Amino acid sequence: MLFFAAPAIVHMRFALPFRSLVWWPHIAAPLIGTAIFASAIGPAPVWPELLWRTAAFLASLVGTAAFGYWLNDCTDIATDRRAGKKNLAANASPIGRAVVLLALLLLGAAPWRWLAPAAPTAFALWLLLTGCLAAYSVPPLRLKTRPLLGVLCDMAYGHLLPGWLTLALFWPETVAVSTVGTVAFLVLWSCWSMAKGVRNILLHQISDRAGDKRAGERTFVVKYGGAIVALMINRVLLPLEWLLFFALLVALAPWSSLPLWGFVAFMGLQWLSIGLWWDLGTRWQRLYDKFWFLPNDFYEGWLPHLAAGVFVGLHRLPVWWLLAVLAVVPMALKLLRRGLVMIGRNLHDLRVHLRAYRKGRFGWMDKR
């Protein structure tokens, strides 16, 4: 689809100071999938209006996300120095940091001059999202230093609010939100988004816990310990997230069953790829760790394309539309190619271990 050419700008070199290569896959890709699906479930869209709305939405998304990350870097200069982390904002003067911050905020806000009159609820959500970005980083609130509030705030501005904003902006006016099916979808979507957001920020804090301790940051993981949080992810968050997401796909079935069958195919592929068949000496805890980031592979790589397939199917568009979407989301192509390349090796390893199974060796079940 032509209106998805805009995401390419975030992969350009000038975007590196704003860490677009970090946030674009796990924030933008699921939002693009959400926007495509919401546009698909209504009548055939008016193309000039949809193109303009999507371009404005992507511009605001880029500006707002870059603003949030740059603001976080500007307020973390001292703590990153103590933690030994690289901070690109530290290389700029105070005036330079303020100018860049204002420019990014204007980039995120400007599209709402045209979007707000048609979608006031979405604009209100954008204002709330921007406020959460500030509350997370800027003293005296600086919620990132408060264990529970920091986790909830990150989940809100990184996952829940952007999703609500996207649905408010692209949900067709002809599809009522008061029906049982729609309400079930929205509730499940919100619960799944919260579980996904909490898991992601806790995983980020686990990877940063050593630097956070050196900097004196009191994050959730620093307060309660990495082992306790890892156990919570393994036993509670990850199973809950998968359960909610599966229920969400079932709720989507009245519109299209393609996402559900795509998810089944993804899980089948990952079962072959995760290492259960050939990694005979792997401890169960390491297998848990491999699953920590597994949902993101689906959200970032498969979800936008399954949504595009729903769009093509519901509006009876030619297949080249779907191929066009595949061509402009390189993250998804990379994941799909990696999975397909691994299938041959995995099937070979499966045959090897089935022969071992018949001989009475159960190495992959060893809990050493």
mmCIF file of C-alpha atoms in Angstrom, residues 102-303:
data_model
loop_
_atom_site.group_PDB
_atom_site.id
_atom_site.type_symbol
_atom_site.label_atom_id
_atom_site.label_comp_id
_atom_site.label_asym_id
_atom_site.label_seq_id
_atom_site.Cartn_x
_atom_site.Cartn_y
_atom_site.Cartn_z
ATOM 1 C CA LEU A 102 10.516 21.680 20.728
ATOM 2 C CA ALA A 103 10.905 20.688 17.066
ATOM 3 C CA LEU A 104 9.963 17.077 17.794
ATOM 4 C CA LEU A 105 6.979 18.118 19.884
ATOM 5 C CA LEU A 106 5.774 20.367 17.048
ATOM 6 C CA LEU A 107 6.204 17.492 14.589
ATOM 7 C CA GLY A 108 4.043 15.306 16.794
ATOM 8 C CA ALA A 109 1.454 18.026 17.398
ATOM 9 C CA ALA A 110 1.135 19.635 13.952
ATOM 10 C CA PRO A 111 -0.887 16.845 12.265
ATOM 11 C CA TRP A 112 -3.591 17.226 14.911
ATOM 12 C CA ARG A 113 -4.527 20.589 13.432
ATOM 13 C CA TRP A 114 -6.248 18.535 10.731
ATOM 14 C CA LEU A 115 -6.934 15.332 12.649
ATOM 15 C CA ALA A 116 -8.433 16.793 15.844
ATOM 16 C CA PRO A 117 -11.670 18.213 14.319
ATOM 17 C CA ALA A 118 -12.534 14.830 12.824
ATOM 18 C CA ALA A 119 -11.301 12.762 15.789
ATOM 19 C CA PRO A 120 -11.482 14.764 19.048
ATOM 20 C CA THR A 121 -11.271 11.622 21.198
ATOM 21 C CA ALA A 122 -8.036 10.612 19.496
ATOM 22 C CA PHE A 123 -6.626 14.105 20.069
ATOM 23 C CA ALA A 124 -7.517 13.949 23.780
ATOM 24 C CA LEU A 125 -5.707 10.612 23.992
ATOM 25 C CA TRP A 126 -2.660 12.149 22.297
ATOM 26 C CA LEU A 127 -2.596 14.933 24.885
ATOM 27 C CA LEU A 128 -2.809 12.347 27.673
ATOM 28 C CA LEU A 129 -0.041 10.303 26.053
ATOM 29 C CA THR A 130 2.233 13.362 25.819
ATOM 30 C CA GLY A 131 1.527 14.168 29.462
ATOM 31 C CA CYS A 132 2.516 10.629 30.447
ATOM 32 C CA LEU A 133 5.796 10.996 28.555
ATOM 33 C CA ALA A 134 6.583 14.121 30.564
ATOM 34 C CA ALA A 135 5.449 12.633 33.886
ATOM 35 C CA TYR A 136 7.630 9.580 33.314
ATOM 36 C CA SER A 137 10.875 11.527 32.822
ATOM 37 C CA VAL A 138 10.633 15.065 34.196
ATOM 38 C CA PRO A 139 11.061 15.974 37.892
ATOM 39 C CA PRO A 140 9.424 16.373 40.301
ATOM 40 C CA LEU A 141 7.112 13.533 39.264
ATOM 41 C CA ARG A 142 9.709 11.470 37.334
ATOM 42 C CA LEU A 143 7.630 8.323 37.656
ATOM 43 C CA LYS A 144 10.390 6.130 36.232
ATOM 44 C CA THR A 145 12.035 6.262 39.675
ATOM 45 C CA ARG A 146 8.882 4.941 41.367
ATOM 46 C CA PRO A 147 8.702 1.157 41.053
ATOM 47 C CA LEU A 148 5.011 0.462 40.417
ATOM 48 C CA LEU A 149 3.954 3.852 38.982
ATOM 49 C CA GLY A 150 6.906 3.777 36.604
ATOM 50 C CA VAL A 151 5.868 0.398 35.203
ATOM 51 C CA LEU A 152 2.241 1.499 34.799
ATOM 52 C CA CYS A 153 3.180 4.821 33.186
ATOM 53 C CA ASP A 154 5.514 3.136 30.685
ATOM 54 C CA MET A 155 2.825 0.608 29.838
ATOM 55 C CA ALA A 156 0.304 3.421 29.322
ATOM 56 C CA TYR A 157 2.314 5.684 27.020
ATOM 57 C CA GLY A 158 4.132 2.872 25.205
ATOM 58 C CA HIS A 159 1.246 0.496 24.488
ATOM 59 C CA LEU A 160 -2.229 1.196 25.856
ATOM 60 C CA LEU A 161 -2.718 4.869 24.936
ATOM 61 C CA PRO A 162 -1.179 4.628 21.431
ATOM 62 C CA GLY A 163 -3.477 1.689 20.706
ATOM 63 C CA TRP A 164 -6.570 3.477 21.955
ATOM 64 C CA LEU A 165 -5.549 6.512 19.915
ATOM 65 C CA THR A 166 -5.162 4.384 16.778
ATOM 66 C CA LEU A 167 -8.543 2.737 17.244
ATOM 67 C CA ALA A 168 -10.208 6.104 17.896
ATOM 68 C CA LEU A 169 -8.659 7.516 14.734
ATOM 69 C CA PHE A 170 -9.358 4.633 12.341
ATOM 70 C CA TRP A 171 -12.443 2.898 13.755
ATOM 71 C CA PRO A 172 -15.229 3.137 11.119
ATOM 72 C CA GLU A 173 -18.195 5.269 12.102
ATOM 73 C CA THR A 174 -20.533 2.644 10.652
ATOM 74 C CA VAL A 175 -19.364 -0.054 13.095
ATOM 75 C CA ALA A 176 -21.120 0.413 16.442
ATOM 76 C CA VAL A 177 -19.004 0.065 19.581
ATOM 77 C CA SER A 178 -21.990 -0.889 21.729
ATOM 78 C CA THR A 179 -22.486 -4.408 20.389
ATOM 79 C CA VAL A 180 -21.439 -7.375 22.514
ATOM 80 C CA GLY A 181 -18.814 -8.531 20.024
ATOM 81 C CA THR A 182 -17.225 -5.088 19.715
ATOM 82 C CA VAL A 183 -17.183 -4.506 23.463
ATOM 83 C CA ALA A 184 -15.569 -7.921 24.008
ATOM 84 C CA PHE A 185 -12.941 -7.097 21.397
ATOM 85 C CA LEU A 186 -12.124 -3.693 22.928
ATOM 86 C CA VAL A 187 -11.925 -5.069 26.485
ATOM 87 C CA LEU A 188 -9.718 -7.984 25.452
ATOM 88 C CA TRP A 189 -7.559 -5.685 23.341
ATOM 89 C CA SER A 190 -7.040 -3.332 26.292
ATOM 90 C CA CYS A 191 -6.199 -6.140 28.738
ATOM 91 C CA TRP A 192 -3.804 -7.749 26.270
ATOM 92 C CA SER A 193 -2.116 -4.409 25.590
ATOM 93 C CA MET A 194 -1.584 -3.829 29.306
ATOM 94 C CA ALA A 195 -0.093 -7.299 29.812
ATOM 95 C CA LYS A 196 2.187 -6.790 26.811
ATOM 96 C CA GLY A 197 3.300 -3.375 28.028
ATOM 97 C CA VAL A 198 4.075 -4.530 31.570
ATOM 98 C CA ARG A 199 6.090 -7.499 30.259
ATOM 99 C CA ASN A 200 8.126 -5.286 27.928
ATOM 100 C CA ILE A 201 9.070 -2.672 30.524
ATOM 101 C CA LEU A 202 9.991 -5.340 33.085
ATOM 102 C CA LEU A 203 12.229 -7.075 30.546
ATOM 103 C CA HIS A 204 13.844 -3.718 29.787
ATOM 104 C CA GLN A 205 14.423 -3.103 33.484
ATOM 105 C CA ILE A 206 15.928 -6.562 33.897
ATOM 106 C CA SER A 207 18.478 -5.831 31.169
ATOM 107 C CA ASP A 208 19.250 -2.413 32.734
ATOM 108 C CA ARG A 209 19.248 -3.449 36.388
ATOM 109 C CA ALA A 210 23.041 -3.294 36.865
ATOM 110 C CA GLY A 211 23.283 0.233 35.456
ATOM 111 C CA ASP A 212 20.179 1.342 37.364
ATOM 112 C CA LYS A 213 21.745 0.160 40.628
ATOM 113 C CA ARG A 214 24.936 2.111 39.906
ATOM 114 C CA ALA A 215 22.898 5.212 39.073
ATOM 115 C CA GLY A 216 20.754 4.894 42.199
ATOM 116 C CA GLU A 217 17.519 4.434 40.193
ATOM 117 C CA ARG A 218 14.785 2.683 42.167
ATOM 118 C CA THR A 219 13.009 0.717 39.465
ATOM 119 C CA PHE A 220 10.614 -2.165 40.032
ATOM 120 C CA VAL A 221 13.339 -4.720 39.268
ATOM 121 C CA VAL A 222 15.903 -2.976 41.491
ATOM 122 C CA LYS A 223 13.428 -2.940 44.380
ATOM 123 C CA TYR A 224 12.126 -6.499 44.138
ATOM 124 C CA GLY A 225 15.048 -8.277 42.454
ATOM 125 C CA GLY A 226 15.574 -9.769 39.015
ATOM 126 C CA ALA A 227 14.827 -13.340 40.116
ATOM 127 C CA ILE A 228 11.404 -12.464 41.539
ATOM 128 C CA VAL A 229 10.473 -10.430 38.456
ATOM 129 C CA ALA A 230 11.671 -13.186 36.103
ATOM 130 C CA LEU A 231 9.528 -15.695 37.986
ATOM 131 C CA MET A 232 6.544 -13.333 37.740
ATOM 132 C CA ILE A 233 7.048 -13.031 33.980
ATOM 133 C CA ASN A 234 7.360 -16.795 33.551
ATOM 134 C CA ARG A 235 4.477 -17.834 35.789
ATOM 135 C CA VAL A 236 1.994 -14.958 35.436
ATOM 136 C CA LEU A 237 2.572 -12.296 32.802
ATOM 137 C CA LEU A 238 3.570 -14.396 29.820
ATOM 138 C CA PRO A 239 0.837 -17.047 30.194
ATOM 139 C CA LEU A 240 -1.727 -14.280 30.822
ATOM 140 C CA GLU A 241 -0.581 -12.363 27.751
ATOM 141 C CA TRP A 242 -0.800 -15.431 25.500
ATOM 142 C CA LEU A 243 -4.224 -16.334 26.892
ATOM 143 C CA LEU A 244 -5.585 -12.813 26.383
ATOM 144 C CA PHE A 245 -4.152 -12.608 22.896
ATOM 145 C CA PHE A 246 -5.664 -15.953 21.891
ATOM 146 C CA ALA A 247 -9.037 -14.827 23.275
ATOM 147 C CA LEU A 248 -8.650 -11.591 21.316
ATOM 148 C CA LEU A 249 -8.073 -13.498 18.077
ATOM 149 C CA VAL A 250 -11.166 -15.588 18.783
ATOM 150 C CA ALA A 251 -13.118 -12.360 19.315
ATOM 151 C CA LEU A 252 -11.870 -11.166 15.921
ATOM 152 C CA ALA A 253 -13.218 -14.281 14.209
ATOM 153 C CA PRO A 254 -16.631 -12.747 13.298
ATOM 154 C CA TRP A 255 -14.742 -10.273 11.121
ATOM 155 C CA SER A 256 -11.944 -12.583 9.955
ATOM 156 C CA SER A 257 -10.325 -15.816 11.142
ATOM 157 C CA LEU A 258 -7.074 -15.081 9.287
ATOM 158 C CA PRO A 259 -5.262 -13.634 12.358
ATOM 159 C CA LEU A 260 -6.183 -16.727 14.386
ATOM 160 C CA TRP A 261 -4.896 -19.167 11.776
ATOM 161 C CA GLY A 262 -1.826 -17.004 11.250
ATOM 162 C CA PHE A 263 -1.119 -17.203 14.969
ATOM 163 C CA VAL A 264 -1.470 -21.005 14.893
ATOM 164 C CA ALA A 265 0.995 -21.147 11.984
ATOM 165 C CA PHE A 266 3.405 -18.857 13.829
ATOM 166 C CA MET A 267 3.333 -20.994 16.971
ATOM 167 C CA GLY A 268 3.887 -24.153 14.928
ATOM 168 C CA LEU A 269 6.905 -22.594 13.268
ATOM 169 C CA GLN A 270 8.298 -21.368 16.580
ATOM 170 C CA TRP A 271 7.872 -24.814 18.140
ATOM 171 C CA LEU A 272 10.306 -26.090 15.533
ATOM 172 C CA SER A 273 12.573 -23.058 15.852
ATOM 173 C CA ILE A 274 12.795 -22.545 19.606
ATOM 174 C CA GLY A 275 15.391 -25.247 20.209
ATOM 175 C CA LEU A 276 13.374 -27.906 22.031
ATOM 176 C CA TRP A 277 14.321 -30.563 19.513
ATOM 177 C CA TRP A 278 18.078 -30.261 19.320
ATOM 178 C CA ASP A 279 19.294 -28.431 22.448
ATOM 179 C CA LEU A 280 19.494 -31.562 24.577
ATOM 180 C CA GLY A 281 21.277 -30.035 27.560
ATOM 181 C CA THR A 282 19.159 -26.887 27.838
ATOM 182 C CA ARG A 283 17.833 -26.125 31.282
ATOM 183 C CA TRP A 284 14.129 -25.394 31.567
ATOM 184 C CA GLN A 285 14.914 -21.898 32.910
ATOM 185 C CA ARG A 286 16.811 -21.076 29.714
ATOM 186 C CA LEU A 287 13.852 -22.297 27.682
ATOM 187 C CA TYR A 288 11.647 -19.916 29.666
ATOM 188 C CA ASP A 289 14.042 -17.093 28.814
ATOM 189 C CA LYS A 290 13.760 -17.852 25.105
ATOM 190 C CA PHE A 291 10.007 -17.349 25.315
ATOM 191 C CA TRP A 292 10.296 -13.915 26.932
ATOM 192 C CA PHE A 293 10.590 -12.088 23.614
ATOM 193 C CA LEU A 294 8.676 -14.579 21.478
ATOM 194 C CA PRO A 295 5.390 -12.597 21.451
ATOM 195 C CA ASN A 296 7.184 -9.554 20.023
ATOM 196 C CA ASP A 297 8.196 -11.560 16.952
ATOM 197 C CA PHE A 298 4.525 -12.068 16.189
ATOM 198 C CA TYR A 299 3.399 -8.516 16.971
ATOM 199 C CA GLU A 300 6.235 -6.869 15.033
ATOM 200 C CA GLY A 301 6.564 -9.231 12.101
ATOM 201 C CA TRP A 302 3.344 -11.121 11.495
ATOM 202 C CA LEU A 303 0.546 -8.959 12.859
#
